Amino acid sequence: MDIAPFFTPYASVALLCLRLMLAIVFGASGWLHVTNLEARSKSIGLSKSFTLFLAIAELAGALGIATGVLARWAAIGLTLVMLGAIQKKIFVWKTGFWGQGSQGWHYELLFIVMNLVVLCVGPGSLVIPFFR
């Protein structure tokens, strides 16, 4: 029994939920970078200016993903941010896939895959109709 015909009409709703989850996480992270710049830059081992750049990238990406405006470009940018985080965790902090507690890079990998869905499928039909 094929159940796909039942769920197919809800694909745009599912993509919207995926996009909103990405936007919430990246928006919150970017906001934390902006509002607590010095502490965040120390905690991730980067300069304040680069931490501010990351904040702006995360906030812009979150806005693009949430609204669907240039969502594919936003997904590319957020994927690059996550690849940078994985690189830092693997090669600088020597963190394994699962890490200690929840500090592994499996979390970033999930967000890369979520962004790849938006990149490959697009934002769906529930977007702000400006740039699609």
PDB file of C-alpha atoms in Angstrom:
ATOM      1  CA  MET A   1       0.000   0.000   0.000  1.00  0.00           C
ATOM      2  CA  ASP A   2       1.492   3.300  -1.115  1.00  0.00           C
ATOM      3  CA  ILE A   3       0.938   6.090   1.412  1.00  0.00           C
ATOM      4  CA  ALA A   4       2.759   8.781  -0.578  1.00  0.00           C
ATOM      5  CA  PRO A   5      -0.414  10.186  -2.217  1.00  0.00           C
ATOM      6  CA  PHE A   6      -1.801  10.950   1.245  1.00  0.00           C
ATOM      7  CA  PHE A   7       1.255  12.950   2.354  1.00  0.00           C
ATOM      8  CA  THR A   8       2.282  14.589  -0.939  1.00  0.00           C
ATOM      9  CA  PRO A   9      -0.152  17.537  -0.616  1.00  0.00           C
ATOM     10  CA  TYR A  10       1.585  18.467   2.645  1.00  0.00           C
ATOM     11  CA  ALA A  11       5.090  18.708   1.173  1.00  0.00           C
ATOM     12  CA  SER A  12       5.105  22.515   1.280  1.00  0.00           C
ATOM     13  CA  VAL A  13       4.000  22.481   4.911  1.00  0.00           C
ATOM     14  CA  ALA A  14       6.794  20.022   5.732  1.00  0.00           C
ATOM     15  CA  LEU A  15       9.330  22.232   3.940  1.00  0.00           C
ATOM     16  CA  LEU A  16       8.028  25.265   5.827  1.00  0.00           C
ATOM     17  CA  CYS A  17       8.470  23.412   9.137  1.00  0.00           C
ATOM     18  CA  LEU A  18      12.013  22.442   8.132  1.00  0.00           C
ATOM     19  CA  ARG A  19      12.799  26.018   7.114  1.00  0.00           C
ATOM     20  CA  LEU A  20      11.355  27.463  10.324  1.00  0.00           C
ATOM     21  CA  MET A  21      13.382  25.044  12.456  1.00  0.00           C
ATOM     22  CA  LEU A  22      16.547  26.072  10.607  1.00  0.00           C
ATOM     23  CA  ALA A  23      15.647  29.745  11.000  1.00  0.00           C
ATOM     24  CA  ILE A  24      14.983  29.431  14.733  1.00  0.00           C
ATOM     25  CA  VAL A  25      18.275  27.685  15.445  1.00  0.00           C
ATOM     26  CA  PHE A  26      20.464  29.878  13.237  1.00  0.00           C
ATOM     27  CA  GLY A  27      18.610  33.053  14.217  1.00  0.00           C
ATOM     28  CA  ALA A  28      19.044  32.304  17.919  1.00  0.00           C
ATOM     29  CA  SER A  29      22.730  31.499  17.429  1.00  0.00           C
ATOM     30  CA  GLY A  30      23.317  34.686  15.442  1.00  0.00           C
ATOM     31  CA  TRP A  31      21.446  36.739  18.030  1.00  0.00           C
ATOM     32  CA  LEU A  32      23.577  35.258  20.839  1.00  0.00           C
ATOM     33  CA  HIS A  33      26.704  36.159  18.880  1.00  0.00           C
ATOM     34  CA  VAL A  34      25.545  39.776  18.492  1.00  0.00           C
ATOM     35  CA  THR A  35      24.287  40.321  22.026  1.00  0.00           C
ATOM     36  CA  ASN A  36      27.232  38.682  23.793  1.00  0.00           C
ATOM     37  CA  LEU A  37      29.999  39.217  21.276  1.00  0.00           C
ATOM     38  CA  GLU A  38      33.017  39.091  23.564  1.00  0.00           C
ATOM     39  CA  ALA A  39      31.986  35.971  25.471  1.00  0.00           C
ATOM     40  CA  ARG A  40      30.905  34.171  22.287  1.00  0.00           C
ATOM     41  CA  SER A  41      34.140  35.007  20.494  1.00  0.00           C
ATOM     42  CA  LYS A  42      36.136  33.592  23.418  1.00  0.00           C
ATOM     43  CA  SER A  43      33.988  30.452  23.655  1.00  0.00           C
ATOM     44  CA  ILE A  44      34.482  29.586  19.989  1.00  0.00           C
ATOM     45  CA  GLY A  45      38.065  30.788  19.828  1.00  0.00           C
ATOM     46  CA  LEU A  46      37.600  33.392  17.106  1.00  0.00           C
ATOM     47  CA  SER A  47      38.145  37.140  16.913  1.00  0.00           C
ATOM     48  CA  LYS A  48      35.293  39.503  17.747  1.00  0.00           C
ATOM     49  CA  SER A  49      35.173  40.768  14.174  1.00  0.00           C
ATOM     50  CA  PHE A  50      34.874  37.258  12.723  1.00  0.00           C
ATOM     51  CA  THR A  51      32.292  36.324  15.356  1.00  0.00           C
ATOM     52  CA  LEU A  52      30.289  39.393  14.300  1.00  0.00           C
ATOM     53  CA  PHE A  53      30.605  38.272  10.662  1.00  0.00           C
ATOM     54  CA  LEU A  54      29.262  34.837  11.662  1.00  0.00           C
ATOM     55  CA  ALA A  55      26.405  36.499  13.525  1.00  0.00           C
ATOM     56  CA  ILE A  56      25.422  38.540  10.490  1.00  0.00           C
ATOM     57  CA  ALA A  57      25.695  35.472   8.231  1.00  0.00           C
ATOM     58  CA  GLU A  58      23.532  33.397  10.578  1.00  0.00           C
ATOM     59  CA  LEU A  59      20.916  36.125  10.971  1.00  0.00           C
ATOM     60  CA  ALA A  60      20.761  36.810   7.226  1.00  0.00           C
ATOM     61  CA  GLY A  61      20.616  33.090   6.477  1.00  0.00           C
ATOM     62  CA  ALA A  62      17.854  32.596   9.033  1.00  0.00           C
ATOM     63  CA  LEU A  63      15.844  35.424   7.482  1.00  0.00           C
ATOM     64  CA  GLY A  64      16.286  34.028   3.971  1.00  0.00           C
ATOM     65  CA  ILE A  65      15.395  30.494   5.010  1.00  0.00           C
ATOM     66  CA  ALA A  66      12.363  31.571   7.072  1.00  0.00           C
ATOM     67  CA  THR A  67      10.845  33.790   4.394  1.00  0.00           C
ATOM     68  CA  GLY A  68      11.883  31.687   1.428  1.00  0.00           C
ATOM     69  CA  VAL A  69      13.499  34.782  -0.112  1.00  0.00           C
ATOM     70  CA  LEU A  70      16.734  33.616  -1.727  1.00  0.00           C
ATOM     71  CA  ALA A  71      16.385  30.452   0.366  1.00  0.00           C
ATOM     72  CA  ARG A  72      18.800  28.427  -1.746  1.00  0.00           C
ATOM     73  CA  TRP A  73      21.526  31.056  -1.346  1.00  0.00           C
ATOM     74  CA  ALA A  74      20.805  31.184   2.381  1.00  0.00           C
ATOM     75  CA  ALA A  75      21.113  27.393   2.551  1.00  0.00           C
ATOM     76  CA  ILE A  76      24.511  27.568   0.858  1.00  0.00           C
ATOM     77  CA  GLY A  77      25.717  30.190   3.326  1.00  0.00           C
ATOM     78  CA  LEU A  78      24.465  28.306   6.366  1.00  0.00           C
ATOM     79  CA  THR A  79      26.029  25.095   5.062  1.00  0.00           C
ATOM     80  CA  LEU A  80      29.370  26.889   4.833  1.00  0.00           C
ATOM     81  CA  VAL A  81      28.969  28.089   8.432  1.00  0.00           C
ATOM     82  CA  MET A  82      28.327  24.497   9.547  1.00  0.00           C
ATOM     83  CA  LEU A  83      31.278  23.169   7.554  1.00  0.00           C
ATOM     84  CA  GLY A  84      33.454  25.712   9.365  1.00  0.00           C
ATOM     85  CA  ALA A  85      32.078  24.560  12.711  1.00  0.00           C
ATOM     86  CA  ILE A  86      32.767  20.925  11.847  1.00  0.00           C
ATOM     87  CA  GLN A  87      36.298  21.795  10.754  1.00  0.00           C
ATOM     88  CA  LYS A  88      36.907  23.557  14.066  1.00  0.00           C
ATOM     89  CA  LYS A  89      35.513  20.664  16.087  1.00  0.00           C
ATOM     90  CA  ILE A  90      37.452  17.962  14.234  1.00  0.00           C
ATOM     91  CA  PHE A  91      40.836  19.567  13.618  1.00  0.00           C
ATOM     92  CA  VAL A  92      41.206  22.196  16.355  1.00  0.00           C
ATOM     93  CA  TRP A  93      39.202  20.840  19.283  1.00  0.00           C
ATOM     94  CA  LYS A  94      39.749  17.146  18.318  1.00  0.00           C
ATOM     95  CA  THR A  95      36.075  16.351  18.939  1.00  0.00           C
ATOM     96  CA  GLY A  96      34.680  13.043  17.739  1.00  0.00           C
ATOM     97  CA  PHE A  97      31.410  12.542  15.895  1.00  0.00           C
ATOM     98  CA  TRP A  98      29.443  12.144  19.144  1.00  0.00           C
ATOM     99  CA  GLY A  99      31.890  14.138  21.270  1.00  0.00           C
ATOM    100  CA  GLN A 100      31.482  14.370  25.020  1.00  0.00           C
ATOM    101  CA  GLY A 101      27.943  15.037  26.133  1.00  0.00           C
ATOM    102  CA  SER A 102      26.361  16.748  23.152  1.00  0.00           C
ATOM    103  CA  GLN A 103      29.511  18.453  21.902  1.00  0.00           C
ATOM    104  CA  GLY A 104      30.176  16.287  18.847  1.00  0.00           C
ATOM    105  CA  TRP A 105      29.786  17.413  15.262  1.00  0.00           C
ATOM    106  CA  HIS A 106      26.727  15.261  14.584  1.00  0.00           C
ATOM    107  CA  TYR A 107      24.594  18.326  15.356  1.00  0.00           C
ATOM    108  CA  GLU A 108      26.225  20.409  12.618  1.00  0.00           C
ATOM    109  CA  LEU A 109      25.936  17.519  10.176  1.00  0.00           C
ATOM    110  CA  LEU A 110      22.159  17.402  10.717  1.00  0.00           C
ATOM    111  CA  PHE A 111      21.913  21.085   9.834  1.00  0.00           C
ATOM    112  CA  ILE A 112      24.013  20.553   6.710  1.00  0.00           C
ATOM    113  CA  VAL A 113      21.590  17.855   5.555  1.00  0.00           C
ATOM    114  CA  MET A 114      18.575  20.063   6.369  1.00  0.00           C
ATOM    115  CA  ASN A 115      20.109  22.891   4.336  1.00  0.00           C
ATOM    116  CA  LEU A 116      20.838  20.488   1.485  1.00  0.00           C
ATOM    117  CA  VAL A 117      17.130  19.634   1.341  1.00  0.00           C
ATOM    118  CA  VAL A 118      16.286  23.323   0.933  1.00  0.00           C
ATOM    119  CA  LEU A 119      19.085  23.731  -1.610  1.00  0.00           C
ATOM    120  CA  CYS A 120      18.035  20.740  -3.740  1.00  0.00           C
ATOM    121  CA  VAL A 121      14.232  20.880  -3.403  1.00  0.00           C
ATOM    122  CA  GLY A 122      13.758  24.605  -2.953  1.00  0.00           C
ATOM    123  CA  PRO A 123      11.724  26.389  -0.292  1.00  0.00           C
ATOM    124  CA  GLY A 124       8.342  25.024  -1.374  1.00  0.00           C
ATOM    125  CA  SER A 125       5.285  27.106  -2.209  1.00  0.00           C
ATOM    126  CA  LEU A 126       4.833  28.728   1.218  1.00  0.00           C
ATOM    127  CA  VAL A 127       7.195  31.674   0.770  1.00  0.00           C
ATOM    128  CA  ILE A 128       7.033  35.435   0.681  1.00  0.00           C
ATOM    129  CA  PRO A 129       6.540  36.008  -3.069  1.00  0.00           C
ATOM    130  CA  PHE A 130       9.472  38.295  -3.815  1.00  0.00           C
ATOM    131  CA  PHE A 131      12.444  36.261  -5.019  1.00  0.00           C
ATOM    132  CA  ARG A 132      11.948  32.572  -5.377  1.00  0.00           C
TER     133      ARG A 132
END
